[in-house]
């Protein structure tokens, strides 16, 4: 199975800067919507959040701008699960033109499953873990994304 396509959209005028490119903040908005779609796929939609009192919080993310994205471009997000444990989810989103292979931007995220009553970390439910494991099993042949595990630093 290839990476999941978790979100599609067209780049609208309000998202474009003075250079005619997608503004940096809107890359993250698009990736955030892809994370929401992944949560829905894992059974962690708004109904589940209300019933269980659990959700995902973003602990850290890295965003790499690789190629220009312009007004009216139709884009999609591909999502790959890099890893997970009982409480955390490490994922990678890549932005592409719809139907294209060229990666326009990459977004690595570490998410934490949280009991909202605390808030404090909480283990995933068995149902969510099962869905995560199924996605990971389907993605075992995918190579590791080139843009994961990066650190921001000037060369020494």
Coordinates of N, CA and C in Angstrom, one line a residue:
X1 N 0.8 -1.2 0.0 CA 0.0 0.0 0.0 C 0.9 1.2 0.0
X2 N 0.6 2.2 -0.8 CA 1.3 3.5 -0.8 C 0.9 4.3 0.4
X3 N 1.5 5.4 0.6 CA 1.1 6.3 1.7 C -0.4 6.6 1.5
X4 N -1.0 7.0 2.5 CA -2.4 7.3 2.4 C -2.6 8.7 1.9
X5 N -3.6 8.9 1.1 CA -3.9 10.3 0.7 C -5.0 10.8 1.7
X6 N -4.6 11.7 2.5 CA -5.4 12.1 3.7 C -6.1 13.4 3.4
X7 N -5.7 14.3 2.5 CA -6.3 15.6 2.3 C -6.1 16.1 0.9
X8 N -7.1 16.7 0.3 CA -6.9 17.4 -1.0 C -7.6 18.7 -1.0
X9 N -7.0 19.7 -1.7 CA -7.5 21.0 -1.7 C -7.0 21.8 -2.9
X10 N -7.6 22.9 -3.2 CA -7.1 23.8 -4.2 C -6.5 25.0 -3.5
X11 N -5.4 25.6 -4.0 CA -4.8 26.8 -3.3 C -5.6 28.0 -3.7
X12 N -6.2 28.7 -2.7 CA -7.1 29.8 -2.9 C -6.3 31.1 -2.8
X13 N -6.9 32.2 -3.3 CA -6.2 33.5 -3.3 C -5.7 34.0 -1.9
X14 N -6.6 33.8 -0.9 CA -6.2 34.2 0.5 C -5.0 33.5 1.1
X15 N -4.6 32.4 0.5 CA -3.5 31.6 1.0 C -2.1 32.0 0.3
X16 N -2.2 32.9 -0.7 CA -1.0 33.2 -1.5 C -0.4 34.5 -1.1
X17 N 1.0 34.6 -1.1 CA 1.7 35.8 -0.6 C 2.0 36.7 -1.8
X18 N 2.8 37.7 -1.5 CA 3.1 38.8 -2.5 C 4.0 38.2 -3.6
X19 N 4.6 37.0 -3.4 CA 5.4 36.4 -4.5 C 4.6 35.5 -5.3
X20 N 3.3 35.3 -5.0 CA 2.5 34.4 -5.8 C 2.6 33.0 -5.3
X21 N 3.2 32.8 -4.1 CA 3.4 31.4 -3.6 C 2.5 31.2 -2.4
X22 N 2.2 29.9 -2.1 CA 1.5 29.6 -0.9 C 2.3 30.1 0.3
X23 N 1.6 30.8 1.2 CA 2.2 31.4 2.4 C 2.6 30.2 3.3
X24 N 3.7 30.4 4.0 CA 4.2 29.4 4.9 C 3.2 28.8 5.9
X25 N 2.4 29.7 6.5 CA 1.4 29.3 7.5 C 0.4 28.3 6.9
X26 N 0.1 28.5 5.6 CA -1.0 27.7 5.0 C -0.5 26.3 4.6
X27 N 0.8 26.1 4.5 CA 1.3 24.7 4.4 C 0.9 24.0 5.6
X28 N 1.2 24.6 6.8 CA 0.9 23.9 8.0 C -0.6 23.7 8.2
X29 N -1.4 24.7 7.8 CA -2.9 24.5 7.8 C -3.3 23.2 7.0
X30 N -2.8 23.1 5.8 CA -3.1 21.9 5.0 C -2.6 20.6 5.7
X31 N -1.4 20.6 6.3 CA -1.0 19.4 7.0 C -1.8 19.2 8.2
X32 N -2.3 20.2 8.9 CA -3.1 20.0 10.0 C -4.5 19.4 9.7
X33 N -5.0 19.8 8.5 CA -6.2 19.1 8.0 C -6.0 17.6 7.7
X34 N -4.8 17.3 7.2 CA -4.4 15.9 6.9 C -4.3 15.1 8.2
X35 N -3.8 15.8 9.3 CA -3.8 15.1 10.6 C -5.2 14.8 11.1
X36 N -6.1 15.8 10.9 CA -7.5 15.6 11.3 C -8.1 14.4 10.6
X37 N -7.8 14.3 9.3 CA -8.3 13.2 8.5 C -7.8 11.9 8.9
X38 N -6.5 11.8 9.3 CA -5.9 10.6 9.8 C -6.5 10.2 11.1
X39 N -6.8 11.2 12.0 CA -7.5 10.9 13.2 C -8.8 10.3 13.0
X40 N -9.6 10.8 12.0 CA -10.9 10.3 11.7 C -10.7 8.8 11.2
X41 N -9.7 8.5 10.4 CA -9.4 7.2 9.9 C -9.1 6.2 11.1
X42 N -8.5 6.8 12.1 CA -8.2 5.9 13.3 C -9.3 5.8 14.3
X43 N -10.5 6.4 13.9 CA -11.6 6.3 14.8 C -11.5 7.4 15.9
X44 N -10.7 8.4 15.7 CA -10.6 9.5 16.7 C -11.2 10.8 16.3
X45 N -12.4 10.6 15.7 CA -13.2 11.8 15.2 C -13.8 12.5 16.4
X46 N -14.6 13.6 16.0 CA -15.2 14.4 17.1 C -16.1 13.6 18.0
X47 N -16.9 12.7 17.4 CA -17.8 11.8 18.3 C -17.0 11.0 19.3
X48 N -15.9 10.4 18.8 CA -15.0 9.7 19.7 C -14.4 10.5 20.8
X49 N -13.9 11.7 20.4 CA -13.3 12.7 21.4 C -14.3 13.0 22.5
X50 N -15.5 13.2 22.1 CA -16.6 13.6 23.1 C -16.9 12.3 24.0
X51 N -17.0 11.2 23.4 CA -17.3 10.0 24.1 C -16.1 9.5 25.0
X52 N -14.9 9.5 24.5 CA -13.8 9.0 25.2 C -13.1 10.1 26.1
X53 N -13.2 11.3 25.7 CA -12.4 12.4 26.4 C -11.0 12.4 26.0
X54 N -10.6 11.7 24.9 CA -9.2 11.6 24.5 C -9.0 12.3 23.1
X55 N -7.8 12.8 22.9 CA -7.5 13.4 21.6 C -6.0 13.3 21.4
X56 N -5.5 13.8 20.3 CA -4.1 13.9 20.0 C -3.6 15.3 20.1
X57 N -2.5 15.5 20.7 CA -1.9 16.8 20.8 C -0.5 16.8 20.0
X58 N -0.2 17.8 19.3 CA 1.1 17.9 18.7 C 2.2 18.3 19.6
X59 N 3.2 17.4 19.7 CA 4.4 17.7 20.6 C 5.4 18.5 19.9
X60 N 5.6 18.1 18.6 CA 6.7 18.7 17.8 C 6.4 18.5 16.3
X61 N 6.9 19.4 15.5 CA 6.8 19.2 14.1 C 7.9 20.0 13.4
X62 N 8.2 19.5 12.2 CA 9.2 20.1 11.3 C 8.6 20.2 10.0
X63 N 8.8 21.4 9.3 CA 8.2 21.6 8.1 C 9.3 22.0 7.1
X64 N 9.4 21.3 6.0 CA 10.4 21.6 4.9 C 9.6 22.1 3.7
X65 N 10.0 23.2 3.2 CA 9.5 23.8 1.9 C 10.5 23.4 0.8
X66 N 10.0 22.6 -0.1 CA 10.9 22.0 -1.1 C 10.7 22.6 -2.5
X67 N 9.5 22.9 -2.9 CA 9.2 23.5 -4.2 C 8.1 24.5 -4.1
X68 N 8.0 25.4 -5.0 CA 6.9 26.4 -5.0 C 5.5 25.7 -5.2
X69 N 4.6 26.3 -4.5 CA 3.2 25.9 -4.7 C 2.5 27.2 -5.0
X70 N 1.7 27.3 -6.1 CA 1.1 28.5 -6.6 C -0.4 28.5 -6.6
X71 N -1.0 29.7 -6.7 CA -2.4 29.9 -6.8 C -3.1 28.9 -7.7
X72 N -4.2 28.3 -7.3 CA -5.1 27.4 -8.1 C -4.5 26.0 -8.2
X73 N -3.3 25.8 -7.6 CA -2.8 24.4 -7.7 C -3.7 23.5 -6.9
X74 N -4.0 22.3 -7.5 CA -4.7 21.3 -6.8 C -3.7 20.4 -6.1
X75 N -3.7 20.3 -4.8 CA -2.7 19.6 -4.1 C -3.3 18.5 -3.2
X76 N -2.5 17.5 -2.8 CA -3.0 16.4 -1.9 C -1.8 16.1 -1.0
X77 N -2.2 15.6 0.2 CA -1.3 15.2 1.2 C -1.2 13.7 1.3
X78 N 0.0 13.1 1.2 CA 0.2 11.7 1.5 C 0.7 11.5 2.9
X79 N 0.3 10.6 3.6 CA 0.6 10.4 5.0 C 1.2 9.0 5.2
X80 N 2.4 9.0 5.9 CA 3.0 7.7 6.2 C 3.2 7.7 7.7
X81 N 2.9 6.5 8.3 CA 3.1 6.3 9.7 C 4.6 5.9 9.9
X82 N 5.4 6.6 10.6 CA 6.8 6.3 10.8 C 6.9 5.3 11.9
X83 N 6.2 5.5 13.0 CA 6.2 4.7 14.1 C 5.2 5.1 15.2
X84 N 5.0 4.2 16.1 CA 4.1 4.5 17.2 C 4.4 3.7 18.4
X85 N 4.0 4.1 19.6 CA 4.1 3.3 20.8 C 2.7 3.4 21.4
X86 N 2.6 3.1 22.7 CA 1.2 3.0 23.3 C 0.6 4.4 23.4
X87 N 1.4 5.5 23.4 CA 0.8 6.8 23.6 C 1.2 7.8 22.5
X88 N 2.2 7.5 21.7 CA 2.7 8.5 20.7 C 2.6 8.0 19.3
X89 N 2.5 9.0 18.4 CA 2.4 8.7 17.0 C 3.4 9.6 16.2
X90 N 4.3 8.9 15.5 CA 5.3 9.7 14.7 C 4.8 9.5 13.2
X91 N 4.6 10.6 12.5 CA 4.1 10.5 11.2 C 4.8 11.5 10.3
X92 N 4.6 11.3 9.0 CA 5.2 12.2 8.0 C 4.1 12.4 6.9
X93 N 3.9 13.7 6.7 CA 3.0 14.2 5.6 C 3.9 14.7 4.5
X94 N 3.5 14.5 3.2 CA 4.2 15.1 2.1 C 3.1 15.7 1.2
X95 N 3.4 16.9 0.7 CA 2.5 17.6 -0.2 C 2.9 17.4 -1.6
X96 N 1.9 17.2 -2.5 CA 2.1 16.9 -3.9 C 1.0 17.6 -4.7
X97 N 1.3 17.8 -6.0 CA 0.2 18.1 -6.9 C -0.7 16.9 -7.0
X98 N -2.0 17.0 -7.1 CA -2.9 15.9 -7.2 C -2.4 15.0 -8.3
X99 N -2.2 13.7 -8.0 CA -1.7 12.7 -8.9 C -0.2 12.7 -9.2
X100 N 0.5 13.6 -8.5 CA 1.9 13.8 -8.8 C 2.8 13.1 -7.8
X101 N 4.0 12.8 -8.2 CA 5.0 12.1 -7.2 C 5.9 13.1 -6.6
X102 N 6.2 14.3 -7.2 CA 7.1 15.2 -6.8 C 6.7 15.8 -5.4
X103 N 7.6 15.7 -4.4 CA 7.2 16.2 -3.1 C 7.5 17.7 -3.1
X104 N 6.4 18.5 -2.7 CA 6.5 20.0 -2.7 C 6.9 20.5 -1.3
X105 N 6.5 19.7 -0.3 CA 6.8 20.1 1.1 C 6.7 18.8 1.9
X106 N 7.4 18.8 3.0 CA 7.3 17.7 3.9 C 7.1 18.2 5.4
X107 N 6.3 17.4 6.1 CA 6.0 17.7 7.5 C 6.1 16.5 8.4
X108 N 7.0 16.5 9.3 CA 7.2 15.4 10.2 C 6.5 15.9 11.5
X109 N 5.8 15.0 12.2 CA 5.1 15.3 13.4 C 5.2 14.2 14.5
X110 N 5.3 14.6 15.7 CA 5.2 13.7 16.8 C 4.0 14.1 17.6
X111 N 3.0 13.2 17.7 CA 1.7 13.5 18.4 C 1.6 12.6 19.7
X112 N 0.9 13.1 20.6 CA 0.7 12.5 21.9 C -0.8 12.2 22.1
X113 N -1.1 11.0 22.5 CA -2.5 10.7 22.9 C -2.8 11.2 24.3
X114 N -3.8 12.0 24.4 CA -4.1 12.7 25.7 C -5.5 12.5 26.2
X115 N -5.6 12.3 27.5 CA -6.8 12.3 28.3 C -7.1 13.8 28.6
X116 N -8.1 14.3 28.0 CA -8.4 15.7 28.1 C -8.8 16.2 29.5
X117 N -9.2 15.3 30.3 CA -9.6 15.6 31.7 C -8.4 16.1 32.5
X118 N -7.2 15.6 32.1 CA -6.0 16.0 32.9 C -5.5 17.4 32.6
X119 N -5.1 17.8 31.5 CA -4.8 16.9 30.4 C -3.5 16.1 30.8
X120 N -3.4 14.8 30.4 CA -2.3 14.0 30.6 C -2.2 12.9 29.6
X121 N -1.0 12.4 29.4 CA -0.9 11.4 28.3 C -1.7 10.1 28.7
X122 N -2.2 9.4 27.7 CA -3.0 8.2 28.0 C -2.7 7.2 26.8
X123 N -2.8 5.9 27.1 CA -2.6 4.9 26.1 C -3.7 5.0 25.0
X124 N -3.3 4.6 23.8 CA -4.4 4.5 22.8 C -5.3 3.4 23.1
X125 N -6.5 3.5 22.7 CA -7.5 2.3 22.8 C -7.0 1.2 22.0
X126 N -7.5 0.0 22.3 CA -7.1 -1.2 21.5 C -7.6 -1.0 20.0
X127 N -8.8 -0.4 19.9 CA -9.3 -0.2 18.5 C -8.4 0.7 17.7
X128 N -7.9 1.8 18.3 CA -7.0 2.7 17.6 C -5.7 2.0 17.3
X129 N -5.1 1.3 18.3 CA -3.9 0.6 18.1 C -4.0 -0.4 16.9
X130 N -5.1 -1.1 16.9 CA -5.3 -2.1 15.8 C -5.3 -1.4 14.4
X131 N -6.0 -0.2 14.3 CA -6.0 0.5 13.1 C -4.6 1.1 12.7
X132 N -3.9 1.5 13.7 CA -2.5 2.0 13.5 C -1.7 0.9 13.0
X133 N -1.8 -0.3 13.6 CA -1.0 -1.4 13.2 C -1.3 -1.9 11.8
X134 N -2.6 -1.8 11.4 CA -3.0 -2.2 10.1 C -2.3 -1.3 9.0
X135 N -2.3 0.0 9.3 CA -1.7 1.0 8.4 C -0.2 0.7 8.3
X136 N 0.4 0.5 9.4 CA 1.9 0.3 9.4 C 2.2 -1.0 8.6
X137 N 1.4 -2.0 8.8 CA 1.6 -3.3 8.1 C 1.4 -3.1 6.6
X138 N 0.5 -2.2 6.2 CA 0.3 -1.9 4.8 C 1.4 -1.1 4.2
X139 N 2.2 -0.4 5.0 CA 3.2 0.6 4.6 C 4.6 0.0 4.8
X140 N 4.8 -1.3 5.1 CA 6.1 -1.8 5.5 C 7.1 -1.7 4.3
X141 N 6.6 -1.7 3.1 CA 7.6 -1.6 2.0 C 7.9 -0.2 1.6
X142 N 7.3 0.8 2.2 CA 7.7 2.2 1.9 C 9.0 2.5 2.4
X143 N 9.8 3.3 1.6 CA 11.1 3.7 2.2 C 10.9 4.8 3.2
X144 N 11.8 5.0 4.1 CA 11.8 6.1 5.0 C 11.8 7.4 4.2
X145 N 11.0 8.4 4.6 CA 11.1 9.7 3.9 C 12.4 10.4 4.0
X146 N 12.9 11.1 3.0 CA 14.2 11.7 3.0 C 14.3 12.8 4.1
X147 N 13.2 13.4 4.4 CA 13.2 14.6 5.2 C 12.9 14.4 6.7
X148 N 12.9 13.1 7.2 CA 12.6 12.9 8.6 C 13.9 13.0 9.5
X149 N 13.8 13.3 10.7 CA 14.9 13.3 11.7 C 15.8 14.4 11.5
X150 N 15.4 15.5 10.8 CA 16.3 16.6 10.6 C 16.4 17.5 11.8
X151 N 17.5 18.2 11.9 CA 17.8 19.2 13.0 C 18.1 20.5 12.3
X152 N 17.6 21.6 12.9 CA 17.9 22.9 12.4 C 19.2 23.3 13.0
X153 N 20.2 23.6 12.2 CA 21.5 24.1 12.7 C 22.3 24.7 11.5
X154 N 23.1 25.6 11.8 CA 24.1 26.1 10.9 C 25.2 25.1 10.8
X155 N 25.8 25.0 9.6 CA 27.0 24.1 9.5 C 28.1 24.6 10.4
X156 N 28.9 23.7 10.9 CA 30.0 24.0 11.8 C 31.2 24.2 11.0

